[in-house]
CSV table of C-alpha atoms in Angstrom, one decimal:
chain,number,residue,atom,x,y,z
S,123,UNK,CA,131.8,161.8,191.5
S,124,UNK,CA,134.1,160.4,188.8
S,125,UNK,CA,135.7,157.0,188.8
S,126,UNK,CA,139.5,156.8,189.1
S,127,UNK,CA,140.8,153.6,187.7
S,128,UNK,CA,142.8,151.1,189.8
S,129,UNK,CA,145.9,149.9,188.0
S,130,UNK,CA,146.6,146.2,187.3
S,131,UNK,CA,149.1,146.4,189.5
S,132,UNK,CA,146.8,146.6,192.4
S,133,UNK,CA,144.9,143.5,191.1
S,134,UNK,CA,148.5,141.5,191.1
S,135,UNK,CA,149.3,142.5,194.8
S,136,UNK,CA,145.9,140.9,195.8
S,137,UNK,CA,146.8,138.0,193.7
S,138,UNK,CA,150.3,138.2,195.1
S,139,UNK,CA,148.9,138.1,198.8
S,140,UNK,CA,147.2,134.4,198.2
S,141,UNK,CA,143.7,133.4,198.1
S,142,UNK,CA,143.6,132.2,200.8
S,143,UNK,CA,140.1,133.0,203.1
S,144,UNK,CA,140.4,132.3,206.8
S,145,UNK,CA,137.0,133.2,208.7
S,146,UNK,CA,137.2,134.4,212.1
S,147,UNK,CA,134.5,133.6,214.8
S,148,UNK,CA,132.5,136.6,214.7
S,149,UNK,CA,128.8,137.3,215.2
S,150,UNK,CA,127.6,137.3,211.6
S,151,UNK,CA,127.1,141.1,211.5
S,152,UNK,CA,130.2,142.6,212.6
S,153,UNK,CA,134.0,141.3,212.0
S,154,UNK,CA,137.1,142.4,212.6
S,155,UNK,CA,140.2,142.6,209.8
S,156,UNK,CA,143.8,140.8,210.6
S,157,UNK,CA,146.2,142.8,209.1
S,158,UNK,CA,148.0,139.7,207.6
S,159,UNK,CA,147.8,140.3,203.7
S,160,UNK,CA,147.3,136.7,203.1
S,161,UNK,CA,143.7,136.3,205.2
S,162,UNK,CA,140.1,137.6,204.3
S,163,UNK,CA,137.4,138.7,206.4
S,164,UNK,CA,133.8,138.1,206.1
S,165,UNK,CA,131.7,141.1,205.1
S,166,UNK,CA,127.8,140.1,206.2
S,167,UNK,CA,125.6,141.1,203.7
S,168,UNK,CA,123.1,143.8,205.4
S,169,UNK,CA,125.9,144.2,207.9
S,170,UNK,CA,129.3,145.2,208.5
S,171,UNK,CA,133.1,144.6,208.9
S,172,UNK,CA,135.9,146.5,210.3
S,173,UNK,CA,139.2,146.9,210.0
S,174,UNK,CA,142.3,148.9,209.7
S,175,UNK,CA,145.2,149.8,207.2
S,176,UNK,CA,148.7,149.8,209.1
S,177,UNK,CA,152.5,149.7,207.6
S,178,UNK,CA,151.6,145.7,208.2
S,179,UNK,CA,148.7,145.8,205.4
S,180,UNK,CA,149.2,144.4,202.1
S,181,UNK,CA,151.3,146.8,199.7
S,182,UNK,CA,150.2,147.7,196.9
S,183,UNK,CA,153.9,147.6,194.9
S,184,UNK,CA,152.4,150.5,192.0
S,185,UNK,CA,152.1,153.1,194.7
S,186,UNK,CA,153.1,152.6,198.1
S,187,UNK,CA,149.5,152.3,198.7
S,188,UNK,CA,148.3,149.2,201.7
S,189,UNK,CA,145.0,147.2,201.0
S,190,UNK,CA,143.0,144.6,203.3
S,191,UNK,CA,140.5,142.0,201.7
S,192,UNK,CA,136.9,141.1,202.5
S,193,UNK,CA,134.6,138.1,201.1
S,194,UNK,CA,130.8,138.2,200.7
S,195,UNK,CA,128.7,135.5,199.2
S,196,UNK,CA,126.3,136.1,196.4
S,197,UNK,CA,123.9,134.9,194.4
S,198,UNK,CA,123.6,135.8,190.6
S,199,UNK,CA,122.3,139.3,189.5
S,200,UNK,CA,122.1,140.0,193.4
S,201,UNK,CA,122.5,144.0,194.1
S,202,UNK,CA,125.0,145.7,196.4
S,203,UNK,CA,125.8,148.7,197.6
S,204,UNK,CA,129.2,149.0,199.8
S,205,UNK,CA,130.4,151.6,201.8
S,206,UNK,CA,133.7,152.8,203.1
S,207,UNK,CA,132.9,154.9,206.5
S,208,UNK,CA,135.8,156.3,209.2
S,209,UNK,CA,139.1,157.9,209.3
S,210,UNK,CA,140.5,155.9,206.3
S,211,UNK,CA,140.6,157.7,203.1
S,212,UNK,CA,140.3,155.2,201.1
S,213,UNK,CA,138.7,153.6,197.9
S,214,UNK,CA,137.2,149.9,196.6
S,215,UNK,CA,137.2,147.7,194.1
S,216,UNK,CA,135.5,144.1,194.1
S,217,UNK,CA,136.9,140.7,192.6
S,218,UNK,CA,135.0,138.0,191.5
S,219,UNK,CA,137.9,135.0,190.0
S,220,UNK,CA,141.1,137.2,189.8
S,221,UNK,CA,138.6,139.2,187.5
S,222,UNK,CA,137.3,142.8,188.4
S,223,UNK,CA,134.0,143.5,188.3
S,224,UNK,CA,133.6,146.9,189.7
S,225,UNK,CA,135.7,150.1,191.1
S,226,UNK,CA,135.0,152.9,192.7
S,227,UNK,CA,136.6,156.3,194.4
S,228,UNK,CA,135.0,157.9,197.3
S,229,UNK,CA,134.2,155.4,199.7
S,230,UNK,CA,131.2,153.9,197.9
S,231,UNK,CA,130.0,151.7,195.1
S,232,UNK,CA,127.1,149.6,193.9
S,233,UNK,CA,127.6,146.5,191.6
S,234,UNK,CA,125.5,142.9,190.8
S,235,UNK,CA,126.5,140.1,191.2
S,236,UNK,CA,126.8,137.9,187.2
S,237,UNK,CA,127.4,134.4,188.9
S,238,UNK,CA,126.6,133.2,192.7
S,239,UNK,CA,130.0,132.6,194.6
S,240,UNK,CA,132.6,134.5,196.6
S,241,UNK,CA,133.4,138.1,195.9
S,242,UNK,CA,136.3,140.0,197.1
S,243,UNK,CA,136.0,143.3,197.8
S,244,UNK,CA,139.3,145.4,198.5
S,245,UNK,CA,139.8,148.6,200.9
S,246,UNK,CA,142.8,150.3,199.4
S,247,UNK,CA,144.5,153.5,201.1
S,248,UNK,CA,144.3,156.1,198.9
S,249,UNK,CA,148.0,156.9,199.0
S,250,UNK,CA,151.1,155.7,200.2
S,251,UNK,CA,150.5,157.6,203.4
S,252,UNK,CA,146.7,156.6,203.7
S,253,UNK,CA,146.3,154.8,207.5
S,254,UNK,CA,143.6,154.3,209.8
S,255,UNK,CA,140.5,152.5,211.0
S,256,UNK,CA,137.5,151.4,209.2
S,257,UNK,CA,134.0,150.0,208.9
S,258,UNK,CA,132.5,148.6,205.4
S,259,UNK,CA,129.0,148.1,205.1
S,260,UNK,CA,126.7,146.1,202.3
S,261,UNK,CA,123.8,146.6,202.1
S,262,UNK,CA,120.7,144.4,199.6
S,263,UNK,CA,119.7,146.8,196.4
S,264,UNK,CA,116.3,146.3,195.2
S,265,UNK,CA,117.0,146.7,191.7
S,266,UNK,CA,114.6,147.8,189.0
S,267,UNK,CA,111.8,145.5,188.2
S,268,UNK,CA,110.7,147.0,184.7
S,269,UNK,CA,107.8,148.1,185.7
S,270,UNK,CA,106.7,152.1,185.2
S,271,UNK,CA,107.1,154.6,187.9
S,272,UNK,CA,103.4,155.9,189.0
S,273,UNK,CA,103.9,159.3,190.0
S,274,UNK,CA,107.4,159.0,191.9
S,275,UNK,CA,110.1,156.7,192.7
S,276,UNK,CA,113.1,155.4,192.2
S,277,UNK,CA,114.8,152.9,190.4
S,278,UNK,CA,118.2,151.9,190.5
S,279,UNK,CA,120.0,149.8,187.4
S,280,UNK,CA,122.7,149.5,185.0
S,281,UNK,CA,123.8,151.2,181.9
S,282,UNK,CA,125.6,148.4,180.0
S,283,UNK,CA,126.7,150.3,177.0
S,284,UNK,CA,123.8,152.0,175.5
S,285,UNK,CA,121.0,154.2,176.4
S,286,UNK,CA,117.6,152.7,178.2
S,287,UNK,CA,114.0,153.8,178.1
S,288,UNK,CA,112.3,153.8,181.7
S,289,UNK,CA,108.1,154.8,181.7
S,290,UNK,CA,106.9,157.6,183.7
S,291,UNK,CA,103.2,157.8,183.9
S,292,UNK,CA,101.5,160.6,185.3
S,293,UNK,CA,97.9,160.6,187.1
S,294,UNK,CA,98.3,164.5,188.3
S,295,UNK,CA,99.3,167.5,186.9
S,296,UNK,CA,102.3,169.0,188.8
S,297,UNK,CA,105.9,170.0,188.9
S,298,UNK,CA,108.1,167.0,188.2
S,299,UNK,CA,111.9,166.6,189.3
S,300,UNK,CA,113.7,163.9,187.8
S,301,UNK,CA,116.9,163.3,188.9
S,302,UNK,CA,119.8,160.6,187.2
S,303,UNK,CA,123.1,160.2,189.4
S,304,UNK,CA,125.6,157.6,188.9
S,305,UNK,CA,129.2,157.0,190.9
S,306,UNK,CA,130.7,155.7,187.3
S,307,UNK,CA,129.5,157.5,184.5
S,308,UNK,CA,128.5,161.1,183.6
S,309,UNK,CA,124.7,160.5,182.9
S,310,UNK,CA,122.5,162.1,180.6
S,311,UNK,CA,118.9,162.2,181.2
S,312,UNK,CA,116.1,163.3,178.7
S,313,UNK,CA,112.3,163.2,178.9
S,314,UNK,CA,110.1,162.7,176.2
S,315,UNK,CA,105.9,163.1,176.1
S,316,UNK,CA,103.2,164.9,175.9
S,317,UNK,CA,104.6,168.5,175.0
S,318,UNK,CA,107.9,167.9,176.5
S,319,UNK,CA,111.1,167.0,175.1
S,320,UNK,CA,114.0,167.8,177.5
S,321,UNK,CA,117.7,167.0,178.4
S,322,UNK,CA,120.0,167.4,180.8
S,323,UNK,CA,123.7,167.0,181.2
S,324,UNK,CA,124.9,168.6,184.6
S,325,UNK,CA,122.1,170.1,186.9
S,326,UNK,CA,122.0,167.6,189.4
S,327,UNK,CA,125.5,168.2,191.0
S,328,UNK,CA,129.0,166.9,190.1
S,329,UNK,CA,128.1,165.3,186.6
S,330,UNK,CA,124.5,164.3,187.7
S,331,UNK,CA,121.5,165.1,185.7
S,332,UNK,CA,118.1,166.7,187.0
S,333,UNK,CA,115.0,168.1,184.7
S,334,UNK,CA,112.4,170.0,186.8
S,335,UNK,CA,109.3,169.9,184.9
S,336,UNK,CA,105.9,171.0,184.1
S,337,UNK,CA,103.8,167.4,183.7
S,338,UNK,CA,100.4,167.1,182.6
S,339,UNK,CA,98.5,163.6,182.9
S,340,UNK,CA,99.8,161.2,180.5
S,341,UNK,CA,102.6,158.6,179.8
S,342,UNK,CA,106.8,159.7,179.5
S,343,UNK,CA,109.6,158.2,178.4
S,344,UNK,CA,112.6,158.9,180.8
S,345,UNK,CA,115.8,158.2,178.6
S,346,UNK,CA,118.9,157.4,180.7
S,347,UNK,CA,122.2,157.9,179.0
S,348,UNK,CA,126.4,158.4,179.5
S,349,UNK,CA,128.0,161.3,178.3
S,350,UNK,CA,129.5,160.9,175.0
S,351,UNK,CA,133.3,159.8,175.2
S,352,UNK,CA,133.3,158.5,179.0
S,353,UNK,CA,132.1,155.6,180.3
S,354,UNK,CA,129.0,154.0,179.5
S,355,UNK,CA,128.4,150.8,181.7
S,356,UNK,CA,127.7,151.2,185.5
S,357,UNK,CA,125.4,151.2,188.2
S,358,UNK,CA,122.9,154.3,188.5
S,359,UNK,CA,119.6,155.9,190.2
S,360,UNK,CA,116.4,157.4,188.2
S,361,UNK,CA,114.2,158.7,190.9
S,362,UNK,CA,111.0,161.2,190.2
S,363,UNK,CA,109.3,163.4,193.0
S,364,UNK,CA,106.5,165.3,192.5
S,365,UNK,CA,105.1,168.8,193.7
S,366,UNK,CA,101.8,170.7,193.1
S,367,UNK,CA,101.5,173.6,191.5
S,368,UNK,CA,102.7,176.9,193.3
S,369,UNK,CA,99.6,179.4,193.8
S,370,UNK,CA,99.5,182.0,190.3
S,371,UNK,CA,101.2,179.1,188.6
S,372,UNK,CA,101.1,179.7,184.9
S,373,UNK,CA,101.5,177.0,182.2
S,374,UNK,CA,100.4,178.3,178.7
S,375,UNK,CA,101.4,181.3,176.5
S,376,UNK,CA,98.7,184.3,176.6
S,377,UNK,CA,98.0,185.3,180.0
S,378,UNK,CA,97.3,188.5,181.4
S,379,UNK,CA,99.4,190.2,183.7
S,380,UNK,CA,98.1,191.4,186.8
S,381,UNK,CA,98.9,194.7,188.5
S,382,UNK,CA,100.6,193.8,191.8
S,383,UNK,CA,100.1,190.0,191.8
S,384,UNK,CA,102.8,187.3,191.1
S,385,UNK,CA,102.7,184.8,188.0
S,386,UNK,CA,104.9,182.2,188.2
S,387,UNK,CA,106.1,180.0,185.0
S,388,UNK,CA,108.9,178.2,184.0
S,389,UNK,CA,110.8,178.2,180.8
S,390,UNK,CA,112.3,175.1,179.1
S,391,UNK,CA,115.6,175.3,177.5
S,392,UNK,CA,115.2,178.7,174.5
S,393,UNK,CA,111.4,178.6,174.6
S,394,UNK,CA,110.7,181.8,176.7
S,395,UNK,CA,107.3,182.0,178.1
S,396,UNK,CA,105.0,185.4,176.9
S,397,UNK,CA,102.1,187.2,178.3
S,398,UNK,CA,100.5,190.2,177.7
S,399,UNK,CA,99.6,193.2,180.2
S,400,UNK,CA,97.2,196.2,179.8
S,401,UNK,CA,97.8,199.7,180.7
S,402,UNK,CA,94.4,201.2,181.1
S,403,UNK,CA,96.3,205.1,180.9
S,404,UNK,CA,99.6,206.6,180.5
S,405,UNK,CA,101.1,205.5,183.6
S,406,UNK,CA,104.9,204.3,185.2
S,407,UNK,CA,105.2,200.8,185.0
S,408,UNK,CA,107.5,198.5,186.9
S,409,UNK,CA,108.2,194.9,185.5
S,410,UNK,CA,110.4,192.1,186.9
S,411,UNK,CA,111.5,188.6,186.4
S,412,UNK,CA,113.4,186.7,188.9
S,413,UNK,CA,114.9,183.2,189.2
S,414,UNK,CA,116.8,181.0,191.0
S,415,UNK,CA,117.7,179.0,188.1
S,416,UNK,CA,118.2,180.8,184.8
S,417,UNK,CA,119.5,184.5,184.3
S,418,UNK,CA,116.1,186.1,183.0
S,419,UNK,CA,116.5,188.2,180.2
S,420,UNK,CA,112.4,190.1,180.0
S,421,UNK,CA,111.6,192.2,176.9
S,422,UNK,CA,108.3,194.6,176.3
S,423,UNK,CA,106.5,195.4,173.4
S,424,UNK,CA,103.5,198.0,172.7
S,425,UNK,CA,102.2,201.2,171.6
S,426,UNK,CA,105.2,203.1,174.0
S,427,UNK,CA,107.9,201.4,172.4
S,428,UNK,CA,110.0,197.9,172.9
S,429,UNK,CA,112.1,197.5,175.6
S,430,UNK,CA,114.5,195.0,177.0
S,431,UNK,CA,116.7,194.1,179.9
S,432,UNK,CA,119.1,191.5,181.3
S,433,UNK,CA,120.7,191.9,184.7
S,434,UNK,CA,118.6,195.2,185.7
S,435,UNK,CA,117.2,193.2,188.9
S,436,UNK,CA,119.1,192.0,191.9
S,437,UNK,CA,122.0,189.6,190.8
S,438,UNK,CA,120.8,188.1,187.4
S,439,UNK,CA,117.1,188.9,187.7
S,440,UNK,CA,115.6,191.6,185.5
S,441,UNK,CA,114.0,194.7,186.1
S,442,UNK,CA,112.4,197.5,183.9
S,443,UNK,CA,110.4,200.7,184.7
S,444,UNK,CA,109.0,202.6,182.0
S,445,UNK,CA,106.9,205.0,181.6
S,446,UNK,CA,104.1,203.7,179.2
S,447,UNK,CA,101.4,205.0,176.7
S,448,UNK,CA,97.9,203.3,177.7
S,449,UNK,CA,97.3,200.2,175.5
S,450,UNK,CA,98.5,196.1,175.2
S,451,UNK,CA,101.8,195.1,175.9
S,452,UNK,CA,103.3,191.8,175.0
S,453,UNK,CA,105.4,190.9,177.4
S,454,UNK,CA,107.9,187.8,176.9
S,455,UNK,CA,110.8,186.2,179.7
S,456,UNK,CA,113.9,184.1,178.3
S,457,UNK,CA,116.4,182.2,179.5
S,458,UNK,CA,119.8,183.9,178.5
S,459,UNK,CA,122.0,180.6,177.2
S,460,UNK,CA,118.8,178.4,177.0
S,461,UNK,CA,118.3,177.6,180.7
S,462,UNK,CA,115.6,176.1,182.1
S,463,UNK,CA,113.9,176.7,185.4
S,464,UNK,CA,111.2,178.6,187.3
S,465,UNK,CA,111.0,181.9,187.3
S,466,UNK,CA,108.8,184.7,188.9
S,467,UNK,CA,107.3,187.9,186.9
S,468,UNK,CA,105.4,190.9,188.5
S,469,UNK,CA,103.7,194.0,187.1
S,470,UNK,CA,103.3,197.0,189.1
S,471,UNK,CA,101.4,200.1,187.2
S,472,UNK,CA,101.1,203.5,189.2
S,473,UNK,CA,97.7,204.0,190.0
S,474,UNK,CA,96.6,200.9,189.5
S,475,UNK,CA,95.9,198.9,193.1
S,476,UNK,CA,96.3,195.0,193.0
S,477,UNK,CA,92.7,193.1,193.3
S,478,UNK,CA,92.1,191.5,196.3
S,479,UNK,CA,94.0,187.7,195.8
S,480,UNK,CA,90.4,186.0,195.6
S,481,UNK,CA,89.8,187.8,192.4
S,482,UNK,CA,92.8,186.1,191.0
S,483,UNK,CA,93.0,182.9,189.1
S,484,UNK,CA,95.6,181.0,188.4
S,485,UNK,CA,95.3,179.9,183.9
């Protein structure tokens, strides 16, 4: 979700409006907005206000747009995260002095506090025709406490204008998704460690990041980042999760294809993952890769000749079937445009009956 700048002009209508703050009497978890311009309601921290933009709201004079106000106390460097939630279609921005200190589009934002005081935040319509009911939320953020992740987590902080290092340390091999998302930035996220060295721009959704990867037991550096060109301060979340290895799971170079049995691997960006497969006699032989996250591209190579294919499969999986001169084949699946992902490869050789599953081992 991108961030759409609010125009000084929006800033000078709450100015206009007064500073006034008039607290109505409430419980201190739920309050209801005047729709008189000049007055601010309390916004609980861990709890909620409502209220409701009408033709009586303040205007915003740079586009036809009405706003109401809302105050919550803070301390210094005290996370937030407020919400917008209801028929309003609307957007925030908080205040701290006649000064902005954060903005968002959507409905939600996250910011910290820099000095204890009063905060404003302000619900703005998101057009001139923008009415209706509302309830705003805050709600405490544990922010990051610099310590490394074990395992899995989350963390949430702030990118204030260059890249930071976050530790990763791993106790279990496994498959490892690592996810970066921000509200105001385009985030980059790369991994560094022991045989790894990934990035990601976009895989998480929107302009969020993700890396799903093969981890063995050691320490990472998980580098977060903003896109080149856009923004590069603003609230974000690094969060890990981990998952054991699928059965036939295979994580080196070298291993032998078995007839009728599933190997699964992954492939990391244009490194392509190779096995090999032996035809005991001249026989037909079927070979497919298949992914959900990359379009597989699988070539063959042996005594019956080199073979490739692309989108032979179902959708952008691939699929060959060859008929084959007994011997080694090396067989090797790519990512076409350097994906990365899991992927699936299977062998079938006519004649040739699959082992029952305990005689197969996962390298």
């Amino acid at each position: 979700m991108r961030v759409l700048a609010l125009t000084a002009a929006v800033s000078a209508a709450l100015l206009v409006s007064g500073c006034g703050v008039k607290f109505p009497g409430d419980d201190d978890k739920a309050a209801t907005a005047t729709a008189d311009a000049t007055q601010t309601t309390p916004l609980p921290l861990d709890g909620e206000a409502r209220g409701e933009i009408t033709s009586s709201s303040g205007l915003n004079y740079s586009d036809g747009s009405r706003y109401q106000r809302f105050s919550i106390a803070l301390t210094q460097d005290q996370a937030v995260s407020v919400s917008l939630a209801g028929a309003l279609s609307g957007t925030l921005a908080v205040f701290k002095d006649e000064r902005m200190v954060a903005q968002g589009s959507g409905g939600a934002l996250a910011f910290r506090a820099d000095a204890d005081g009063d905060y404003v935040v302000a619900v703005s319509g998101e057009g001139a025709n923008a009415f209706g009911p509302f309830t705003l939320a805050a709600k405490t953020i544990t922010a990051y406490d610099g310590k490394p992740l074990m395992g899995e987590g989350a963390i949430m902080d702030w990118l204030t204008g260059q890249a930071q290092d976050y530790t990763l340390q791993v106790e279990r091999a496994g498959l490892y998704t690592i996810t970066l998302a921000s509200t105001v930035f385009d985030p980059v996220l790369r991994v560094r460690g022991p045989g790894v060295d990934a990035e990601n721009d976009d895989s998480g959704g929107s302009t969020d990041s993700m890396l799903r990867l093969y981890l063995e037991p050691g320490t990472y550096t998980m580098n977060a980042a903003a896109l080149e060109g856009g923004s590069d301060r603003g609230d974000f979340n690094l969060a890990v999760r981990y998952a054991p290895l699928p059965g036939g799971m295979v994580t080196g170079d070298g291993s032998a294809l078995v007839s009728g049995r599933v190997a699964v691997a992954r492939v990391e960006n244009a490194s392509g993952r190779r096995f090999v497969l032996d035809v005991p006699r001249d026989a037909q032989v079927e070979l497919e890769a298949r992914s959900e996250d990359f379009d597989t591209v699988l070539y063959v190579e042996g005594p019956g000749g080199n073979f490739e294919d692309d989108d032979g499969g179902s959708g952008t999986n691939s699929r060959l079937s060859q008929s084959l001169r007994a011997g080694r084949y090396a067989v090797r699946v790519e990512s076409l445009g350097g994906g990365t992902g899991m992927f699936e490869i299977e062998a079938r050789i006519d004649g040739v009956d699959a082992p029952p599953a305990t005689d197969v081992q996962a390298p």
